[in-house]
Coordinates of C-alpha atoms and ligand atoms in Angstrom, one line a residue:
X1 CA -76.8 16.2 -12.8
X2 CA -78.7 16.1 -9.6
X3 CA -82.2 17.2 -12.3
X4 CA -81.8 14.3 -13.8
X5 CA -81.1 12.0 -11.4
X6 CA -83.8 9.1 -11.0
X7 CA -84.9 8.5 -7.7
X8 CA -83.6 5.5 -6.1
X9 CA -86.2 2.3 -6.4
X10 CA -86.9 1.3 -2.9
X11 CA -89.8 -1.3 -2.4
X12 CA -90.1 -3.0 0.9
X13 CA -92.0 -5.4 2.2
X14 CA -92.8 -7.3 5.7
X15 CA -93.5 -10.2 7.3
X16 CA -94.8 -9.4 10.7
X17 CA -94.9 -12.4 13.8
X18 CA -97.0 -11.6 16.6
X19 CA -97.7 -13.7 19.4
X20 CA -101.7 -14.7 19.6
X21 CA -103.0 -14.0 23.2
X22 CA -104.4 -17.2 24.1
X23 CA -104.8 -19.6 27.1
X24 CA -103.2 -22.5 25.7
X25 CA -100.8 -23.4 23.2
X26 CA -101.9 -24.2 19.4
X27 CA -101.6 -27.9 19.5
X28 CA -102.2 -28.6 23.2
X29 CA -103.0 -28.0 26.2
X30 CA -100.1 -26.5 28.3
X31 CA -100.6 -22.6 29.5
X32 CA -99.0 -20.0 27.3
X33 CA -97.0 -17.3 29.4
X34 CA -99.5 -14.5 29.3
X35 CA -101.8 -16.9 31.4
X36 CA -99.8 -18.2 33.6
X37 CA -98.4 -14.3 34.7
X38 CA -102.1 -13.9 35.5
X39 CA -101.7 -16.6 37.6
X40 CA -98.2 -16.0 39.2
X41 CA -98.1 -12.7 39.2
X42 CA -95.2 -11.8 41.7
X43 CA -93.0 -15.2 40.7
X44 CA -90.3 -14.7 39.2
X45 CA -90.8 -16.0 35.5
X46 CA -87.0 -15.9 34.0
X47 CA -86.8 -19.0 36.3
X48 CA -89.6 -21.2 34.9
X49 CA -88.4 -22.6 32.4
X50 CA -89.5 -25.9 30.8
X51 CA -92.1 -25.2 33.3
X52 CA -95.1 -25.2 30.4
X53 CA -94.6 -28.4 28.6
X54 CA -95.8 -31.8 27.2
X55 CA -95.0 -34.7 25.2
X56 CA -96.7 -32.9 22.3
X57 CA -94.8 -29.6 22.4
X58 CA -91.4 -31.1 23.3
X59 CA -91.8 -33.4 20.1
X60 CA -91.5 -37.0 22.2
X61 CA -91.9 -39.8 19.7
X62 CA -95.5 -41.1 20.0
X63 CA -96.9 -37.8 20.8
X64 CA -99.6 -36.8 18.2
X65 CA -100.8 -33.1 18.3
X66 CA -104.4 -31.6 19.5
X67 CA -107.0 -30.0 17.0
X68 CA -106.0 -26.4 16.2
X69 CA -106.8 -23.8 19.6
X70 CA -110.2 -22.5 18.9
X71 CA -109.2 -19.3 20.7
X72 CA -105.9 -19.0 18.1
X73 CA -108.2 -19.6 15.1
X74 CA -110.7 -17.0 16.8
X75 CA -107.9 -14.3 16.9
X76 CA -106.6 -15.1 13.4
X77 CA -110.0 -14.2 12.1
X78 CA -110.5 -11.0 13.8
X79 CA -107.1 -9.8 12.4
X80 CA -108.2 -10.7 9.1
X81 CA -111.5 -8.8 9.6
X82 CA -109.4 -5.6 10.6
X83 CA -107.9 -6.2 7.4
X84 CA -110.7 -6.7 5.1
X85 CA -108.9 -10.1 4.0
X86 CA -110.6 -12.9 2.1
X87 CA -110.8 -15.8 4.9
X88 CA -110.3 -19.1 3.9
X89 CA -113.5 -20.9 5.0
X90 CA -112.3 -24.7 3.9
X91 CA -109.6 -26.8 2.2
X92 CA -106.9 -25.4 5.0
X93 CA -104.8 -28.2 5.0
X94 CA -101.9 -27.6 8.3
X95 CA -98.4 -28.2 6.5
X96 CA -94.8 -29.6 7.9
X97 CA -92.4 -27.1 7.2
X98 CA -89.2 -29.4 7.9
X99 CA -85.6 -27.6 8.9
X100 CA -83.3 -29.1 12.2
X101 CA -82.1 -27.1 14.2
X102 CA -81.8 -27.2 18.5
X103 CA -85.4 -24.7 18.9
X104 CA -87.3 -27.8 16.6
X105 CA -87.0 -31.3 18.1
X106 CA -89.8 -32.2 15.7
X107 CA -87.7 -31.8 13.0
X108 CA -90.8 -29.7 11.5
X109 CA -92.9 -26.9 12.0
X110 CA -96.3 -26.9 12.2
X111 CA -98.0 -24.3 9.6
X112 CA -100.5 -23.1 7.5
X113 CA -97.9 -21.9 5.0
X114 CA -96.3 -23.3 2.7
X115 CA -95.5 -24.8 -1.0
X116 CA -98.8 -26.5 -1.3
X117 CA -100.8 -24.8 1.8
X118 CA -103.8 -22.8 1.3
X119 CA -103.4 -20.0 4.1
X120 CA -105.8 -18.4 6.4
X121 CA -107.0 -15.4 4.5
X122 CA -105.5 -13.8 2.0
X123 CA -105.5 -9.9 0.3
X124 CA -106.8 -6.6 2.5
X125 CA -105.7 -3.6 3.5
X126 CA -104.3 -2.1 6.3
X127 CA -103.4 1.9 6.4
X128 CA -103.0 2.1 2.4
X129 CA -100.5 -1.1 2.5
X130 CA -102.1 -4.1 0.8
X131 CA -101.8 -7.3 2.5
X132 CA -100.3 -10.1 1.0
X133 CA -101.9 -13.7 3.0
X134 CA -102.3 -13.7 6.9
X135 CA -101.6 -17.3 8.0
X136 CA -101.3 -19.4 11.6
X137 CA -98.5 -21.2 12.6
X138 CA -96.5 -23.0 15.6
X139 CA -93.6 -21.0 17.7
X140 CA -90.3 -23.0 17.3
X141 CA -88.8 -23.6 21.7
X142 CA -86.2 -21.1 22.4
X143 CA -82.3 -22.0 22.3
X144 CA -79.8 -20.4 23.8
X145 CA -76.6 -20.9 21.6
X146 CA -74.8 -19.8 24.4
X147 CA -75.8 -22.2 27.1
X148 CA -77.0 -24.8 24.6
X149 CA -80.0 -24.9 27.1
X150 CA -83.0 -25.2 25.0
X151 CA -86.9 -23.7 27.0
X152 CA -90.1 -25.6 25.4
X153 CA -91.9 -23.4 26.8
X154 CA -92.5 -21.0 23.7
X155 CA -92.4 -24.4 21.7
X156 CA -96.1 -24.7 20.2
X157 CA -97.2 -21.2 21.0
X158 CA -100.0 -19.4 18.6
X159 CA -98.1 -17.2 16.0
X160 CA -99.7 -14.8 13.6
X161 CA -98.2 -14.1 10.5
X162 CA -99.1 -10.9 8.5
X163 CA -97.4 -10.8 5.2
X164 CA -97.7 -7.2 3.5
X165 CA -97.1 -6.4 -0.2
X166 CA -93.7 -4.5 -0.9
X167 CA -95.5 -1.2 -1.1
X168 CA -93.3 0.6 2.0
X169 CA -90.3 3.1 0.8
X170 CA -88.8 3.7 3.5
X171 CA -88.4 3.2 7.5
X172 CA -90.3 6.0 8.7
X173 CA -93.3 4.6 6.7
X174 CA -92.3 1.2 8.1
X175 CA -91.9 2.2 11.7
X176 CA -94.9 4.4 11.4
X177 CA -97.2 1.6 10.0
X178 CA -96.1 -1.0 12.4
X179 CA -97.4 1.2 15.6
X180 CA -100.5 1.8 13.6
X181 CA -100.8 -1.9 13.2
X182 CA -99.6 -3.1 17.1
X183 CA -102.1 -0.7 18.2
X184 CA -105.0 -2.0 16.1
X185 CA -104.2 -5.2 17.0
X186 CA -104.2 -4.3 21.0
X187 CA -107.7 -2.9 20.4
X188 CA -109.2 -6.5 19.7
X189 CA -107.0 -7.9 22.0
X190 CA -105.7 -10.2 19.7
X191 CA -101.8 -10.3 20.1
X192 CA -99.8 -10.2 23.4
X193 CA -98.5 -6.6 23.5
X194 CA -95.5 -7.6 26.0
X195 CA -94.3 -10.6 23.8
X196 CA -93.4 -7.9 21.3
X197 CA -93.3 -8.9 17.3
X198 CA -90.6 -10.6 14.5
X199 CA -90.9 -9.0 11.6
X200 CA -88.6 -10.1 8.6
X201 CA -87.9 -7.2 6.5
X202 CA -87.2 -7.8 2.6
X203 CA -85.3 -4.5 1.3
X204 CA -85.0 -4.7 -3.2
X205 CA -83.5 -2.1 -4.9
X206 CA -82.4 -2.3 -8.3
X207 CA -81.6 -6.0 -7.4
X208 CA -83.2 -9.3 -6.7
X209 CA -84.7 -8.8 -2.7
X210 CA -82.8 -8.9 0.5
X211 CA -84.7 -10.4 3.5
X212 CA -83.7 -9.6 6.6
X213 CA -84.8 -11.7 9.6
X214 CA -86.5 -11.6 13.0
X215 CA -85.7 -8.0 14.0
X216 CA -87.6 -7.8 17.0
X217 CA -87.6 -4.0 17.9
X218 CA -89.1 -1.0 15.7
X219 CA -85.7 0.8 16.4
X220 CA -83.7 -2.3 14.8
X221 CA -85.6 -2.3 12.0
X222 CA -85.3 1.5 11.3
X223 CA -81.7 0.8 11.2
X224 CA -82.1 -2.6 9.2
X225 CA -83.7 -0.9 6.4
X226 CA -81.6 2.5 6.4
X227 CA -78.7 0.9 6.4
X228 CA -79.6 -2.0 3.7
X229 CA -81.4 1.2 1.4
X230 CA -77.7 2.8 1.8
X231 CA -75.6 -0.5 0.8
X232 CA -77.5 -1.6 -2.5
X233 CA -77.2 2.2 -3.0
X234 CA -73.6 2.3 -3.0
X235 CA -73.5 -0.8 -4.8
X236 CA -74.8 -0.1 -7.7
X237 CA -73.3 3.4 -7.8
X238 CA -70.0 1.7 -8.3
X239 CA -71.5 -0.8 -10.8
X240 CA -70.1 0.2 -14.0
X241 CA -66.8 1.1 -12.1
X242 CA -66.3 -2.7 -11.7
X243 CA -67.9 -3.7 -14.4
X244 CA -70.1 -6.2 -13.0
X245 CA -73.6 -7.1 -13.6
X246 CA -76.9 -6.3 -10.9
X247 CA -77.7 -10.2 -10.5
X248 CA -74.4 -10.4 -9.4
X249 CA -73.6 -7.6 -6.9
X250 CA -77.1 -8.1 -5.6
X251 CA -78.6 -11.4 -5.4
X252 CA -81.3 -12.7 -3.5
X253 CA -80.3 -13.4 -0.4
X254 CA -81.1 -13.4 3.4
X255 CA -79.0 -11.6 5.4
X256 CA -78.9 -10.7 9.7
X257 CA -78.4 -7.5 11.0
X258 CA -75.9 -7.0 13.5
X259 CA -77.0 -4.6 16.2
X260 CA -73.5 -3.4 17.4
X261 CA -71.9 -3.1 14.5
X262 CA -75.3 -1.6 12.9
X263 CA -74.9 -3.5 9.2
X264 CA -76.0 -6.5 7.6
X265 CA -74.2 -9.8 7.0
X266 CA -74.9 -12.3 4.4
X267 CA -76.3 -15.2 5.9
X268 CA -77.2 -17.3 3.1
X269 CA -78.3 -17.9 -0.8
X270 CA -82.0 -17.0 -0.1
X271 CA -83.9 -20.7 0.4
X272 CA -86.9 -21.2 -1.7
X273 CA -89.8 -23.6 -0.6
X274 CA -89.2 -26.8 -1.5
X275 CA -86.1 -26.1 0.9
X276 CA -88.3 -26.7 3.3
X277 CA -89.8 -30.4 1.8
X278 CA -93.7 -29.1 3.0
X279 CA -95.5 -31.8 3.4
X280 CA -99.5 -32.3 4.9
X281 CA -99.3 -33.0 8.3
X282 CA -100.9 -36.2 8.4
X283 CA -101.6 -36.0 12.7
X284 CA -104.1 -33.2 11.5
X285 CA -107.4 -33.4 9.9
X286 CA -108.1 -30.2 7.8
X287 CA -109.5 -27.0 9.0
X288 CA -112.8 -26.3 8.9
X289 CA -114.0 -22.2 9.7
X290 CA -117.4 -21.8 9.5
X291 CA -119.9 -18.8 8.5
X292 CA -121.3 -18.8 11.6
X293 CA -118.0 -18.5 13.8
X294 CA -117.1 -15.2 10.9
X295 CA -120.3 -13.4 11.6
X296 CA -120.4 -14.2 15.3
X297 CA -116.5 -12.7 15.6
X298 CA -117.4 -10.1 13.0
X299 CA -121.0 -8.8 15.2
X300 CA -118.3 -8.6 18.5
X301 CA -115.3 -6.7 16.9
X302 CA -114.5 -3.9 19.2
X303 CA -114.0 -0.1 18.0
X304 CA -110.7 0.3 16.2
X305 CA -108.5 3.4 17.1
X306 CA -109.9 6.0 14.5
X307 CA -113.6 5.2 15.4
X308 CA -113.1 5.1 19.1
X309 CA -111.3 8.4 18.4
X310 CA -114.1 9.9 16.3
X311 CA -116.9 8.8 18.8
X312 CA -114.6 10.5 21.7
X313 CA -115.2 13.9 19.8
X314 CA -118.6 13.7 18.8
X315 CA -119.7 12.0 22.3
X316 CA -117.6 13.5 24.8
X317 CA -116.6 17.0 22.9
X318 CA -113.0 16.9 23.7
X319 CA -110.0 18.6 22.2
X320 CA -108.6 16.4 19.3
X321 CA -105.3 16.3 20.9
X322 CA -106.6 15.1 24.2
X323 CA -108.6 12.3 21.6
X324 CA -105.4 11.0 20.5
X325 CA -103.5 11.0 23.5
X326 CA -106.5 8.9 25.1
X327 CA -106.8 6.6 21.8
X328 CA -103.3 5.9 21.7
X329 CA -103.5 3.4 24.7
X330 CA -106.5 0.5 24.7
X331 CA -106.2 0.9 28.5
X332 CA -106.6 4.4 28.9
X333 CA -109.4 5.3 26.9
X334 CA -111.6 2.5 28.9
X335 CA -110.4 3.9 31.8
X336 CA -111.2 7.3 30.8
X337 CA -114.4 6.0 29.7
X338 CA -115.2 4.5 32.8
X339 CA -114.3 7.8 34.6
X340 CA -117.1 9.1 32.4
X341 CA -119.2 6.6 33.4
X342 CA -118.8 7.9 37.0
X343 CA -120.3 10.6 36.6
X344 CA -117.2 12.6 35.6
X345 CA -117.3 15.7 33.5
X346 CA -115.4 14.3 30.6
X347 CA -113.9 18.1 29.4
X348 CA -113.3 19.6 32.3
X349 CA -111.5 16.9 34.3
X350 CA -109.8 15.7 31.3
X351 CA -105.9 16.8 32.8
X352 CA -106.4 14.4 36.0
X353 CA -105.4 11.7 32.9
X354 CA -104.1 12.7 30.1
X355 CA -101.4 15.1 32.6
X356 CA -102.0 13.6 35.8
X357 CA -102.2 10.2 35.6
X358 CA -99.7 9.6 33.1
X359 CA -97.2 11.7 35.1
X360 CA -98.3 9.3 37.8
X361 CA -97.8 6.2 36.0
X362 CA -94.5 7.4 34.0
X363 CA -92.6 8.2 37.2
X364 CA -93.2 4.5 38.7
X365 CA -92.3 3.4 35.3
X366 CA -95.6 1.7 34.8
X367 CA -98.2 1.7 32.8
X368 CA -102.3 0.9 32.8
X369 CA -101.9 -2.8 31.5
X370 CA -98.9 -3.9 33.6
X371 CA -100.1 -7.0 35.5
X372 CA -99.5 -5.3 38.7
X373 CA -101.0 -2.3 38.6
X374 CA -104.6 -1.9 39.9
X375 CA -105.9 1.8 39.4
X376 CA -109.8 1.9 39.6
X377 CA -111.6 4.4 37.8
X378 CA -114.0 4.7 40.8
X379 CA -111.3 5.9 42.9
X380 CA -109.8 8.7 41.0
X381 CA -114.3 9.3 40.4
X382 CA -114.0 9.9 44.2
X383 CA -110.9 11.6 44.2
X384 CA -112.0 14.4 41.9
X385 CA -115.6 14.7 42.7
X386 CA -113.7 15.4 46.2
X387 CA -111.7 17.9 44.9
X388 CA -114.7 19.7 42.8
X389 CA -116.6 20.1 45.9
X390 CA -114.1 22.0 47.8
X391 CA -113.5 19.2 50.6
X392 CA -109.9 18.8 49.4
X393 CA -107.4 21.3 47.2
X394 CA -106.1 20.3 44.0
X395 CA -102.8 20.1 44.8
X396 CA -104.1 17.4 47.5
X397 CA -105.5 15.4 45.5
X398 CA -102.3 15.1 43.0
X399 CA -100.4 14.3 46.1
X400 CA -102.4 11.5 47.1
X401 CA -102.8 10.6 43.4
X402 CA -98.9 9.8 43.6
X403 CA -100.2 7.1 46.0
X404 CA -102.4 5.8 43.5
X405 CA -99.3 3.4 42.3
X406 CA -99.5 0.5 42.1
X407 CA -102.8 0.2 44.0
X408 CA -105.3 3.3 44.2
X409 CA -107.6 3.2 47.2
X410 CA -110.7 5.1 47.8
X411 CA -110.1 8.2 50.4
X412 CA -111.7 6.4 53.1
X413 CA -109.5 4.2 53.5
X414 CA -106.6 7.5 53.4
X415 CA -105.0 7.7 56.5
X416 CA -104.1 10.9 58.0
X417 CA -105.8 14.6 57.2
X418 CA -106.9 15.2 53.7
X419 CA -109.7 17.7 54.1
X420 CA -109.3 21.7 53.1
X421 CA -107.9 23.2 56.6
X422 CA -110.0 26.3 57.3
X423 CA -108.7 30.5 57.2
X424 CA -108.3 30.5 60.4
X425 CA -105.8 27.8 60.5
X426 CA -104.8 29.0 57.2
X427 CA -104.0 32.2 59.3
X428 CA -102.0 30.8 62.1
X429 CA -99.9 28.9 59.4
X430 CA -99.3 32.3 57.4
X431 CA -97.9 34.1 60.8
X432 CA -95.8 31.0 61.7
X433 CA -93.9 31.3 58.5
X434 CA -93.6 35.4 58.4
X435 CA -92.1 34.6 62.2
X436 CA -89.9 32.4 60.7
X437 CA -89.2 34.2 57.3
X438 CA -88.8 38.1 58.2
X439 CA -86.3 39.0 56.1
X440 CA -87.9 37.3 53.4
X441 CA -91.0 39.4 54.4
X442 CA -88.4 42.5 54.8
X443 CA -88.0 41.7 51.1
X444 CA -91.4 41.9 50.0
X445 CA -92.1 45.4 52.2
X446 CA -88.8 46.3 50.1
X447 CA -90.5 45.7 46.8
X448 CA -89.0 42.3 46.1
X449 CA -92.4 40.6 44.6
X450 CA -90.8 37.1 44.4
X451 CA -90.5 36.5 48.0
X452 CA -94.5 36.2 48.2
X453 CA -94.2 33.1 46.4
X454 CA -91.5 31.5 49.0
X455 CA -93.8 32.8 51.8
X456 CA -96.8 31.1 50.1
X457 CA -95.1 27.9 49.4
X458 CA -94.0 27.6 52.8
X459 CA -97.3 27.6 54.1
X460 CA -98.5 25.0 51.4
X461 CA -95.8 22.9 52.7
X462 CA -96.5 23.2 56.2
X463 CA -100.5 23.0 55.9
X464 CA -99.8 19.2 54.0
X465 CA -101.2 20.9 50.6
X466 CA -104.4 21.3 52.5
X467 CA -104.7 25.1 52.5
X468 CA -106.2 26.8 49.4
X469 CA -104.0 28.4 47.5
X470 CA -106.1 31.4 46.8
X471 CA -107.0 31.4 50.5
X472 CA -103.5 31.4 51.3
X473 CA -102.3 34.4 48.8
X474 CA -105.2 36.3 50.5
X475 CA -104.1 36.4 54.0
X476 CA -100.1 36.7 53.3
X477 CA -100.7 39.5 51.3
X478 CA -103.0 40.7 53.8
X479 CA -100.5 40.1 57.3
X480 CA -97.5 41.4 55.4
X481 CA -99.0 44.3 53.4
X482 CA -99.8 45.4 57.4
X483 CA -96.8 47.6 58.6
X484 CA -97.3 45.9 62.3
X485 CA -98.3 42.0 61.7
X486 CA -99.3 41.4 65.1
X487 CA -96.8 38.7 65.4
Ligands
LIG501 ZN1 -97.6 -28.9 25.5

C-alpha cells in the first residue's frame, strides 16, 4: 500500500505584514513608536497610549489625509529591489478597503491593494519562492476586545505587505524562509525588527485554500500549518467513508488558530473583494515613483546577508562558521567590522565576539540593537589590544567585559587595579594560599594531581584575575614540589 501511496498535495502560501521603520506615520505627521523610543528611551511606553495621534489618524470627520510618507514609499522600494520585483513607476491609484469594526473609525482602510488597485511592484523572487505583488498600506488602531479601549496610536502606521506564491510545502520551509526574509529585511533597515510581523498563512490541500490570519510568531505558525496539513489530511482520508464530496468537506474558508487549544476554527465563508466595496480614495492624488528615486535607492542598497558573508571570508579570512554567526545579526557584523577598523586582528580576536560578547550580552538578556545598550567597538579595541600586550590577563579582561553591559567604558575610566600583578606578588599570593590549603597541598605531595588546580584557582581569585595563569602554575608547582616551602 504504502508504494503506492501518492504523496499528500500541500501548497502553501503567505502574506507577510511588517511594520515600515519610519519617522512618521503614512498619512500624517504624528511619530511612529520606533521614533519616539529613541526619544523616551527609559519611559515607560505600555502607558502612552493615544499618546501619537491626530485628527487624520483618529478618522475625525473633516480630517483629509497627507500625501503618502516619502520615507514609507522609500522602504517599499528597497524591499522590492531585494526581490527583483517589477515596481510600479505610475497609475498607483491608493484604494478604500471598507469593513467596521472598533480598530477602523474610518470605516476604511487606506491601501494600495485591492479589486481595482494597481499595487507597488509586482513578481520576484526571494530564496527560490516567487513573489506574488508587494504593496503599501495603512495599520488599522489597536482594540482591546477586552477593555473595549481602543489606542490610535498604531492607527495610520506604514505596513508592508509581501504576498508570496503558494510554492511552500511545509512549516519548516516556512519558518525557515521567514528568518531568511526578517533578516534580509533588517539588513536595509527597512522594517522594525521589534514590532515583529502578521503573516496570514493560506494552507490547500486537495481542497479549495484555507487562510489562516495574523499569526504573529514563527512558532504559531509552525503549529498553524502542521496542524491545518494534518486536519484536511484526515478529512479527506475519511472522504469516501461518508460519502461526501471535496468542495464540501473543504471549502474555502478563513479560519483562526487557537493558541491554547493548538487547532483551527472556522471563522467564516472566505470574503472575496468586492466584500470589501474598494473604492479610489478620492482625498489622495495618485502616486507618482520616479526613475530617479529607483536608481538613487538602488546605487545605496546595503550588502545583503550572503554577500556581507562572502566578503567576510574573502576580506577578513575567517572560519565560515564564525561568518555566519557574525552575519546572522546586522548589529554584530558592523560591530565586528568596526573592531576591525580599530586595528583589531580580525582571526585571531575573533572569540572576544562571537564567544565573548554574546555570552556577555545573553546573560543580561540583551542584545546589540536594544535601545539601551551602548557597547562601543573602540572600547572592547582597547580592551583587547590591552590584553595582547601583556598589561592585563585574559581572564581580566572577560571580567571587566561583564561590565561592558549595558554601557562599555574605556579602561581609563576602570576603577580599581586592572594591570598584570607581577611574580613576585604572584609569589606571596601562592604561599598565602598553600598556608591556608595544606592538606590540599598534602594532597598534591600524595599524588593527588587535581588539587593543583584548587591551589591555582585560589590564587586567581585572590590576585582579582590579575595574575597570569601560566605565571601562576609556575611558581605553585615550584613552592609545593619543594619538600620545605619556606612558609
Ligand atoms: Zn496622526
Amino acid at each position: 500500500m504504502v508504494e503506492n501511496e501518492k504523496a499528500f498535495p500541500v501548497k502553501i502560501g503567505l502574506e507577510v505584514h511588517g511594520y515600515l521603520d519610519t519617522v512618521e506615520k503614512l498619512f500624517c505627521m504624528c511619530r511612529t513608536e520606533s521614533a519616539e523610543r529613541l526619544e523616551i528611551r527609559d519611559s515607560k511606553l505600555e502607558n502612552d497610549a493615544n499618546s501619537r495621534i491626530c485628527p487624520i489618524c483618529t478618522g475625525t470627520p473633516g480630517s483629509k489625509p497627507m500625501a503618502a510618507n516619502e520615507e514609507a514609499v522609500r522602504k517599499m522600494i528597497q524591499i522590492a529591489l531585494v526581490f527583483g520585483s517589477k515596481i510600479n513607476m505610475d497609475g498607483l491609484v491608493w484604494q478604500r478597503k471598507h469593513y467596521d469594526w472598533a480598530d477602523n473609525p474610518k470605516g476604511y482602510q487606506t491601501t494600495m491593494s485591492g479589486a481595482h488597485a494597481k499595487v507597488n511592484a509586482l513578481g520576484g523572487k526571494f530564496k527560490g519562492i516567487e513573489i506574488t505583488e508587494i504593496h503599501l498600506e495603512e495599520d488599522p488602531a489597536q482594540w482591546n476586545p477586552d477593555s473595549g479601549r481602543i489606542n490610535y496610536n498604531r492607527s495610520g502606521l506604514p505596513l508592508i505587505e509581501i504576498v508570496t506564491e503558494p510554492q511552500f510545502s511545509d512549516s519548516d520551509q516556512v519558518v525557515q524562509w521567514l528568518k531568511s526574509l526578517l533578516l534580509s529585511l533588517s539588513y536595509i533597515k527597512s522594517v522594525r525588527k521589534n514590532a515583529g510581523i502578521k503573516v496570514d498563512v493560506n494552507v490547500s490541500t486537495y481542497g479549495e485554500r484555507v487562510e489562516m490570519k495574523n499569526l504573529n510568531s514563527l512558532e504559531k505558525i509552525r503549529k498553524a500549518i502542521d496542524y491545518e496539513i494534518a486536519r484536511q489530511l484526515e478529512i479527506v482520508e475519511k472522504l469516501e467513508i461518508r460519502g461526501q464530496k471535496l468542495e464540501e468537506v473543504l471549502p474555502r474558508e478563513t479560519r483562526a488558530y487557537d493558541e491554547a487549544k493548538g487547532i483551527t476554527i472556522k471563522m467564516r465563508s472566505k470574503e472575496g473583494a468586492s466584500d470589501y466595496r474598494f473604492v479610489p480614495c478620492p482625498d489622495l492624488a495618485e502616486m507618482k515613483i520616479s526613475k530617479k528615486m529607483v536608481a538613487e535607492i538602488k546605487a545605496s542598497m546595503p550588502e545583503m546577508p550572503e554577500v556581507k558573508l562572502e566578503r567576510l571570508l574573502k576580506t577578513h579570512n575567517v572560519l565560515e562558521s564564525d561568518a555566519k554567526i557574525l552575519t546572522r545579526n546586522l548589529e554584530l557584523v558592523d560591530f565586528f567590522e568596526a573592531l576591525v577598523a580599530e586595528g583589531i586582528d580580525a582571526k585571531k580576536n575573533m572569540a572576544w565576539i562571537t564567544v565573548e560578547l554574546l555570552r556577555v550580552l545573553n546573560w543580561n538578556k540583551k542584545s546589540l540593537e536594544d535601545e539601551d545598550v551602548d557597547i562601543r567597538p573602540s572600547h572592547l579595541a582597547e580592551l583587547i589590544k590591552a590584553v595582547e600586550m601583556g598589561g592585563i590577563t585574559t581572564l581580566k579582561g572577560k571580567q571587566i567585559m561583564n561590565d561592558f553591559v549595558p554601557k562599555s567604558f574605556s579602561l581609563k575610566e576602570h576603577k580599581g587595579e586592572i594591570s598584570n600583578i607581577d611574580e613576585e606578588a604572584v609569589e606571596n599570593l601562592c604561599r598565602q594560599v598553600i598556608d591556608e590549603n595544606k592538606h590540599v597541598v598534602d594532597d598534591y605531595r600524595a599524588g593527588k594531581e587535581a588539587s593543583l588546580n584548587f591551589l591555582i584557582g585560589a590564587v586567581m581569585r585572590l590576585s582579582e584575575r590579575r595574575a597570569d595563569f601560566k605565571v601562576v602554575t609556575g611558581v605553585m608547582k615550584r613552592l609545593i614540589g619543594e619538600r620545605d616551602d619556606g612558609v
